[in-house]
Short mmCIF file of C-alpha atoms in Angstrom, two decimals:
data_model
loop_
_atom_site.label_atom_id
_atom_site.label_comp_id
_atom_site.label_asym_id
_atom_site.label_seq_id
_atom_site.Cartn_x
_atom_site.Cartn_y
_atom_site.Cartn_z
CA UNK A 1 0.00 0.00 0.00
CA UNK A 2 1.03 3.40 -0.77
CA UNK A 3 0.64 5.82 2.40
CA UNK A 4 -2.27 7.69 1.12
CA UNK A 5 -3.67 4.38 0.60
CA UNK A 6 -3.08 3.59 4.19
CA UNK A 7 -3.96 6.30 5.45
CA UNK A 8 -7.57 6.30 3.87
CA UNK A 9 -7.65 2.92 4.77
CA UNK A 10 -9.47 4.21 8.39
CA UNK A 11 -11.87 6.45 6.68
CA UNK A 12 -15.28 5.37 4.74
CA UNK A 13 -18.91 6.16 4.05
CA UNK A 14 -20.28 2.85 5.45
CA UNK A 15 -23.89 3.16 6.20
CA UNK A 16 -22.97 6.89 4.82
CA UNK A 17 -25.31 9.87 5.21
CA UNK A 18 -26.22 10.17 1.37
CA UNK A 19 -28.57 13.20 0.66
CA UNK A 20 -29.87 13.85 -3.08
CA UNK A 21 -30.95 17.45 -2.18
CA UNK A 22 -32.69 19.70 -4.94
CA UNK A 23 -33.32 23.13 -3.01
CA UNK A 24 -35.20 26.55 -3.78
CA UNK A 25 -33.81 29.64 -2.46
CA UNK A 26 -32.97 30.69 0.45
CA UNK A 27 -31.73 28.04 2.22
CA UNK A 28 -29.32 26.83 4.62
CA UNK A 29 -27.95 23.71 5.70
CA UNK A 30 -26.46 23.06 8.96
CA UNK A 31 -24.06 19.87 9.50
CA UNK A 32 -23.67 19.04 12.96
CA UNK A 33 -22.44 15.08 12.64
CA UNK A 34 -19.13 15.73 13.63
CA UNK A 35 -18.16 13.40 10.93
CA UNK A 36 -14.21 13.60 9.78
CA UNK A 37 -14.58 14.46 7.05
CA UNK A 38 -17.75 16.06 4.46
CA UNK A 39 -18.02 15.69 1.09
CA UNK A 40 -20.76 18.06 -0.87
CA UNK A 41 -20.67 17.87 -4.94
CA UNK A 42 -22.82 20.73 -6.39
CA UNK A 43 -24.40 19.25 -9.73
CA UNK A 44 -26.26 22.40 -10.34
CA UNK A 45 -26.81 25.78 -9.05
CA UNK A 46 -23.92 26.79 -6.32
CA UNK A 47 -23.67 28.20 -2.33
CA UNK A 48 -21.44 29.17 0.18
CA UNK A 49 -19.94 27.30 2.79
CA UNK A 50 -19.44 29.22 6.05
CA UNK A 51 -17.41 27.33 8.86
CA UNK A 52 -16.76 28.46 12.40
CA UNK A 53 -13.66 30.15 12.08
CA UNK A 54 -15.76 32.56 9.68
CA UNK A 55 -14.34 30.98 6.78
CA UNK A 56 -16.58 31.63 3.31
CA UNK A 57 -15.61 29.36 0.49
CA UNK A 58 -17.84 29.67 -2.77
CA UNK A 59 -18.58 26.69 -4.42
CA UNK A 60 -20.48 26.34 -7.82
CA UNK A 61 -21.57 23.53 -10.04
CA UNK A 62 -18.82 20.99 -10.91
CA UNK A 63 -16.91 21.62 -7.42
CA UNK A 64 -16.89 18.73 -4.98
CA UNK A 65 -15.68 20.18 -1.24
CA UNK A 66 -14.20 17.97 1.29
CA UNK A 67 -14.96 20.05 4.76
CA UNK A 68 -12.71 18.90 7.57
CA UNK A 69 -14.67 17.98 11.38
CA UNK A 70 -15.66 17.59 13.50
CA UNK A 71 -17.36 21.39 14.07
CA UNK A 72 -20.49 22.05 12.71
CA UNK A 73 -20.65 24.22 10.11
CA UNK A 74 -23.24 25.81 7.11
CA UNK A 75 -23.60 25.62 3.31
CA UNK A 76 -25.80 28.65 2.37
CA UNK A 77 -27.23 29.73 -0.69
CA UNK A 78 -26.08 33.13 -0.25
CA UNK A 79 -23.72 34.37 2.63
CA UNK A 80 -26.28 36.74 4.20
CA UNK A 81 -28.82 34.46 3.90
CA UNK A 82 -28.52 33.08 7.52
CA UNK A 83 -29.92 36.81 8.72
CA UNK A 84 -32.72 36.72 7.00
CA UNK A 85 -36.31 34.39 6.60
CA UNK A 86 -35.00 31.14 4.92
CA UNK A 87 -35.72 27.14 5.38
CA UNK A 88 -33.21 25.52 6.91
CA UNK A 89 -32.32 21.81 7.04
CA UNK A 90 -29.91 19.45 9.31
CA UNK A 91 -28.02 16.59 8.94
CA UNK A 92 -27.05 15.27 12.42
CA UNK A 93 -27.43 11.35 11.59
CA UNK A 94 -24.19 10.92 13.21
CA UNK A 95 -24.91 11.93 16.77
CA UNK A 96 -26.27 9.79 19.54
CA UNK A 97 -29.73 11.51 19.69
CA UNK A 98 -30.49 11.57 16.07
CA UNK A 99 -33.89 10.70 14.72
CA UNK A 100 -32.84 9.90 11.50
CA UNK A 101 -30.60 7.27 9.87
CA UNK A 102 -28.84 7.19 6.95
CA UNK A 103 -31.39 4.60 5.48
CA UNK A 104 -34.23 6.65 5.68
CA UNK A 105 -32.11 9.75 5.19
CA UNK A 106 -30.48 8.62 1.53
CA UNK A 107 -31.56 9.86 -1.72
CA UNK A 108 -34.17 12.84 0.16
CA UNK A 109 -35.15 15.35 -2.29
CA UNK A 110 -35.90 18.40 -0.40
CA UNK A 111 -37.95 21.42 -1.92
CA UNK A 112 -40.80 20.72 -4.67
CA UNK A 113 -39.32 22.06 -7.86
CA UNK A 114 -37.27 19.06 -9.35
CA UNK A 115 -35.26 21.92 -11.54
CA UNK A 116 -34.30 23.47 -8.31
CA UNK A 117 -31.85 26.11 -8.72
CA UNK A 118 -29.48 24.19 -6.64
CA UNK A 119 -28.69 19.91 -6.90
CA UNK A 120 -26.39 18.83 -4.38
CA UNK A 121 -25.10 15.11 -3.52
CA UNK A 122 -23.63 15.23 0.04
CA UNK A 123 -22.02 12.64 1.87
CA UNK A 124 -20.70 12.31 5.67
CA UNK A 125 -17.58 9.90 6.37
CA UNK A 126 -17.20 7.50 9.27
CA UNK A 127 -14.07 6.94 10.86
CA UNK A 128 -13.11 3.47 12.07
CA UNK A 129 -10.42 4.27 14.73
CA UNK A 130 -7.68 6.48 14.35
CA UNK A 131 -5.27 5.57 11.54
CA UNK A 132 -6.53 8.37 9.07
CA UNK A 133 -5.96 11.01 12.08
CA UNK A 134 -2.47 11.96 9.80
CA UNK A 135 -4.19 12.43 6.62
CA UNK A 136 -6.84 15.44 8.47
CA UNK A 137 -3.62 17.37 9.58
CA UNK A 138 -2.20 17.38 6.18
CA UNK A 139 -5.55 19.16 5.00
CA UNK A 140 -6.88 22.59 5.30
CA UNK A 141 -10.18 23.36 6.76
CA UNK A 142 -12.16 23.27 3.17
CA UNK A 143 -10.68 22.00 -0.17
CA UNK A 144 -12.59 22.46 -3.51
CA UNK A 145 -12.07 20.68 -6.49
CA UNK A 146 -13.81 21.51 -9.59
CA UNK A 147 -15.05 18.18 -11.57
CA UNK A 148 -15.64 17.40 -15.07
CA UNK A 149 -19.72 17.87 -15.82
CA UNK A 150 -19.92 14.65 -16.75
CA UNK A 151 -18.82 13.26 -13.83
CA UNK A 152 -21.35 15.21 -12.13
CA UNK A 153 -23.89 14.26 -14.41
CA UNK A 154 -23.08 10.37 -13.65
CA UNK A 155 -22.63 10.72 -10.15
CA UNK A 156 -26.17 12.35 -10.11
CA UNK A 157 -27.81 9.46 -11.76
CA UNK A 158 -26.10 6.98 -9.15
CA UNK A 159 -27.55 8.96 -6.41
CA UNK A 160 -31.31 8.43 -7.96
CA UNK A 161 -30.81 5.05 -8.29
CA UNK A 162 -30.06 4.91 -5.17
CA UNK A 163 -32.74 6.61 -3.58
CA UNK A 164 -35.25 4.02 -5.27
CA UNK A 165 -33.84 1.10 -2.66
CA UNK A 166 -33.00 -1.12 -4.97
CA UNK A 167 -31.02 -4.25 -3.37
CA UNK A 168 -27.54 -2.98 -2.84
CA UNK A 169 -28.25 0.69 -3.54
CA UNK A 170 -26.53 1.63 0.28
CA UNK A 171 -23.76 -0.25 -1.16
CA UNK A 172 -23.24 1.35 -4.27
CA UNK A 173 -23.20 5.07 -2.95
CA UNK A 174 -20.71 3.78 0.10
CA UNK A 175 -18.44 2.86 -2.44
CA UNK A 176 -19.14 5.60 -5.32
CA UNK A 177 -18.24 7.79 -2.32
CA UNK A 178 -15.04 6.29 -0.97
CA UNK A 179 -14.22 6.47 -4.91
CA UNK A 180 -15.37 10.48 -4.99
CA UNK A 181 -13.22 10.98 -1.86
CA UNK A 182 -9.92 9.22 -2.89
CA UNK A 183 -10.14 11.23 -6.19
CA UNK A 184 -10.87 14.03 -5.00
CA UNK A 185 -7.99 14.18 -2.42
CA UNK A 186 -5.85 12.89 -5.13
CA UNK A 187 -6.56 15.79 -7.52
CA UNK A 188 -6.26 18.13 -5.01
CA UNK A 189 -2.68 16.97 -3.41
CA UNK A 190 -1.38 17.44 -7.51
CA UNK A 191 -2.57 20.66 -7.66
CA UNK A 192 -1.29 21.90 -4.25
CA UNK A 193 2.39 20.75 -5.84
CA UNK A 194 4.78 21.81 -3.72
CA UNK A 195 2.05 22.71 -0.76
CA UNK A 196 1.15 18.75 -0.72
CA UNK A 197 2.54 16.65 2.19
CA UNK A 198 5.63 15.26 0.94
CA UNK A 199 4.65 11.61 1.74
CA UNK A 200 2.37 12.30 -1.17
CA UNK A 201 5.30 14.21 -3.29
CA UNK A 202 7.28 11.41 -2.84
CA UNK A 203 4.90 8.95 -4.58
CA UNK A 204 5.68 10.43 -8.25
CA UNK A 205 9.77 10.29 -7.11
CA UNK A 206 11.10 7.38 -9.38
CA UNK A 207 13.72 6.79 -6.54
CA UNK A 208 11.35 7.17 -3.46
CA UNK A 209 7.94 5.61 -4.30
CA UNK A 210 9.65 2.03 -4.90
CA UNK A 211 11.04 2.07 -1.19
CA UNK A 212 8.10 3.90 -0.09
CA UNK A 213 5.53 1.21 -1.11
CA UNK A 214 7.46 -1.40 -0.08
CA UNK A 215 7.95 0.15 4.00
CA UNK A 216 4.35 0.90 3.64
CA UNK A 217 3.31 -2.87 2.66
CA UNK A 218 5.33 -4.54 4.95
CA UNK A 219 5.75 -2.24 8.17
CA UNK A 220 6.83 -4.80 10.14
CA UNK A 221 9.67 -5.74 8.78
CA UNK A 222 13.01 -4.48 10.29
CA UNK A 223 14.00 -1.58 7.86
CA UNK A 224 17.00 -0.27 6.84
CA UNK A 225 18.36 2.56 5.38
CA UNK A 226 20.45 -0.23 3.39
CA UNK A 227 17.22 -2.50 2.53
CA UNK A 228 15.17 0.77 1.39
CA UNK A 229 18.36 1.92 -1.19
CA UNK A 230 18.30 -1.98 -2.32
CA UNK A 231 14.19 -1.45 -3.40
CA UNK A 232 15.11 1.78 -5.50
CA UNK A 233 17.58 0.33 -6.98
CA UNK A 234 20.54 2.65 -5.91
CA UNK A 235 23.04 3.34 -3.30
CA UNK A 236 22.23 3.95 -0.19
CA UNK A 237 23.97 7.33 0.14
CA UNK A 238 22.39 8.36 -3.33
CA UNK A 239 18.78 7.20 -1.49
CA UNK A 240 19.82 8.96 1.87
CA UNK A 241 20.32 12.05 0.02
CA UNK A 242 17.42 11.82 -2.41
CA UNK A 243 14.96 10.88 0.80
CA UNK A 244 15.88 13.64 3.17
CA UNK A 245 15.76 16.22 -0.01
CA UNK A 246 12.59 15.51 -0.48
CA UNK A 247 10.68 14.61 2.51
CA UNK A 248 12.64 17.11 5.18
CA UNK A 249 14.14 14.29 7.36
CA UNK A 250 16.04 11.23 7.00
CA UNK A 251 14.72 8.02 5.77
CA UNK A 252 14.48 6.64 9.67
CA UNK A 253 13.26 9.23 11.13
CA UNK A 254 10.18 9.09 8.34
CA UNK A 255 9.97 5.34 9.39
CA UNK A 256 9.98 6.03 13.02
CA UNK A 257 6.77 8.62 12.71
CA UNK A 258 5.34 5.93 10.41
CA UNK A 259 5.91 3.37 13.01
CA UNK A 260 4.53 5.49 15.94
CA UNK A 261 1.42 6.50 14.26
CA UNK A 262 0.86 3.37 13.59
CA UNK A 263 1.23 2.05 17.21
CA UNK A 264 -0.92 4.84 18.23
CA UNK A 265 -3.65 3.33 15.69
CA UNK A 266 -3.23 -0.11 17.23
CA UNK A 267 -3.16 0.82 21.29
CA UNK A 268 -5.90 2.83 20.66
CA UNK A 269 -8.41 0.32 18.05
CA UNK A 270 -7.11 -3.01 18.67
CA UNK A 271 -6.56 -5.19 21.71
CA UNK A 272 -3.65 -6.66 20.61
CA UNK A 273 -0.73 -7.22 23.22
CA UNK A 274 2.41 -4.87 23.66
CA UNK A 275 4.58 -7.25 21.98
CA UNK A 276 2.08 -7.64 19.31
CA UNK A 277 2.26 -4.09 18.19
CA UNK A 278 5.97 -4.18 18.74
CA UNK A 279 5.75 -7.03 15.84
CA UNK A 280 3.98 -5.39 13.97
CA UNK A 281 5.91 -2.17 13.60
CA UNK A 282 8.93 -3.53 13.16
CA UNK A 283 10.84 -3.94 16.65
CA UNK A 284 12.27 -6.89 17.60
CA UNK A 285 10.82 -7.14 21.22
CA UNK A 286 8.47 -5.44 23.72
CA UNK A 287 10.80 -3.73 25.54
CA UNK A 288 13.24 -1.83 22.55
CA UNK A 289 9.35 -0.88 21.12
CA UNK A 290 8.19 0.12 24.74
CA UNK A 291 11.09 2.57 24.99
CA UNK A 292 11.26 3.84 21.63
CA UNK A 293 7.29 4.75 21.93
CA UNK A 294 7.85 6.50 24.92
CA UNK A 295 11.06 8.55 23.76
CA UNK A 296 8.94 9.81 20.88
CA UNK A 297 5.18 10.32 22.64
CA UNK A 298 6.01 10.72 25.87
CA UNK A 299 4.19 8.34 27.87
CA UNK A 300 4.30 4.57 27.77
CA UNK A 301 2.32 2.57 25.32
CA UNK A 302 0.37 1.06 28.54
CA UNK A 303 -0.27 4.96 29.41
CA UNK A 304 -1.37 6.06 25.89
CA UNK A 305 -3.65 2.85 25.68
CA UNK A 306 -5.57 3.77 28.84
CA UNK A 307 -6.47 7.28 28.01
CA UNK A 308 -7.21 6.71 24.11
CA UNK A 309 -8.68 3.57 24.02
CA UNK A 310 -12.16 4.10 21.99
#
């Protein structure tokens, strides 16, 4: 797995909140699921977002935003709109005292007029665990991408089908959406360029992304600088060089944060033993992980476990 792979790989629209919406001016809608992450695709018409930190970020047909959580926040039809008469809708499927579910919630068509000014697909992202905690801090509050029509125009037609509850229809948008999301992400990280994480920059490096793939499908095997250099196919001073160029730090301190993450993933979603997740990331024994953990974090494994455990 490549790390944007992996780190996806703890973030999907299972049971997602899917929500066909066709609505007349002026509206608002509030989110308040305190999902991870958002995804809204305007097929027609356009809005505002407005987030708490009194961000505004346009968004007109063809974009697809990704809105980071877990605060609530608005999409508007117009950015005064929230001062004045409107009808405003929720989604809060997510939360503990909802009424609603995302099976009786998928495919709604609010408003009457089916040539609404605005068409909107919008779909809220579980998380299961922590492991895609490292991909949120490498994005910005909102990101907008702006999609090819027909994209739009397919991605409308998969959201009708949907909302006739045909066998598998849940299905279908789960995964349509987990597509729209790894896409859209992807898109966005090539235009950032030199803005994008360089874990991501280093996956179109003709020297890194061999080595890289390789760490990131078999973490726990006992890496070397030496090893890594051997998968790229050059030296390993040529590879040392190359890999702190590009990513900011040497090749094990990259592994190390890699390795820690994913420990914190494991003490906090898993059960597994100590010297199970010392296995598993690549240290020969309990102990040498043990220490190394709490060199890096602070506190013991045992420590982090027992305030982070879900």
């Amino acid at each position: 797995m490549d790390p944007l792979s992996t780190l996806l790989s703890g973030i999907r629209a299972e049971g997602s909140v899917v929500c066909h919406a066709v609505l007349e001016a002026p509206w608002t809608i509030r989110f308040v699921d305190g999902a991870p992450l958002t995804m809204v695709s305007v097929l027609r018409g356009g809005g505002s977002l407005l987030l708490p930190d009194g961000t505004e970020q346009a968004v007109g047909v063809g974009d697809t935003a990704i809105v980071r959580g877990p605060d609530p926040f608005y999409l508007v039809d117009h950015p005064a709109t929230p001062d004045h008469p409107h009808v405003e809708y929720e989604i809060a499927c997510f939360t503990g005292d909802a009424e609603c579910t995302a099976e009786n919630l998928g495919g709604i068509r609010w408003g009457g007029d089916p040539d609404g000014a605005t068409a909107l697909i919008v779909g809220a992202y579980r998380a299961s665990g922590h492991r895609h905690e490292r991909l949120l801090r490498a994005l910005p509050p909102v990101l907008v991408v702006n999609e090819d029509t027909e994209v739009c125009a397919w991605l409308e037609t998969a959201a009708a089908d949907a909302a006739l509850r045909s066998p598998g229809s849940q299905a279908l948008m789960d995964r349509l959406l987990d597509w729209a999301l790894v896409c859209t992400l992807r898109t966005w990280f090539d235009q950032a360029g030199p803005e994008a994480p360089a874990w991501y920059r280093s996956l179109a490096d003709p020297i890194l992304a061999p080595a890289l793939e390789a760490f990131h499908a078999r973490p726990s095997r006992r890496w070397t600088v030496e090893a890594l250099a051997t998968e790229a196919g050059v030296s390993r001073a040529l590879f040392a060089k190359r890999f702190t160029q590009v990513m900011g730090r040497p090749p094990l301190t990259y592994l190390t944060e890699c390795r820690m993450d994913e420990a914190e993933a494991l003490l906090s979603d898993t059960d597994f033993s100590i010297a199970q997740i010392a296995k598993s990331t690549g240290y020969a024994d309990a102990f040498g992980f043990s220490a190394a953990f709490k060199r890096h974090r602070g506190v013991s494994p045992s420590a982090f476990r027992a305030r982070n455990t879900l």
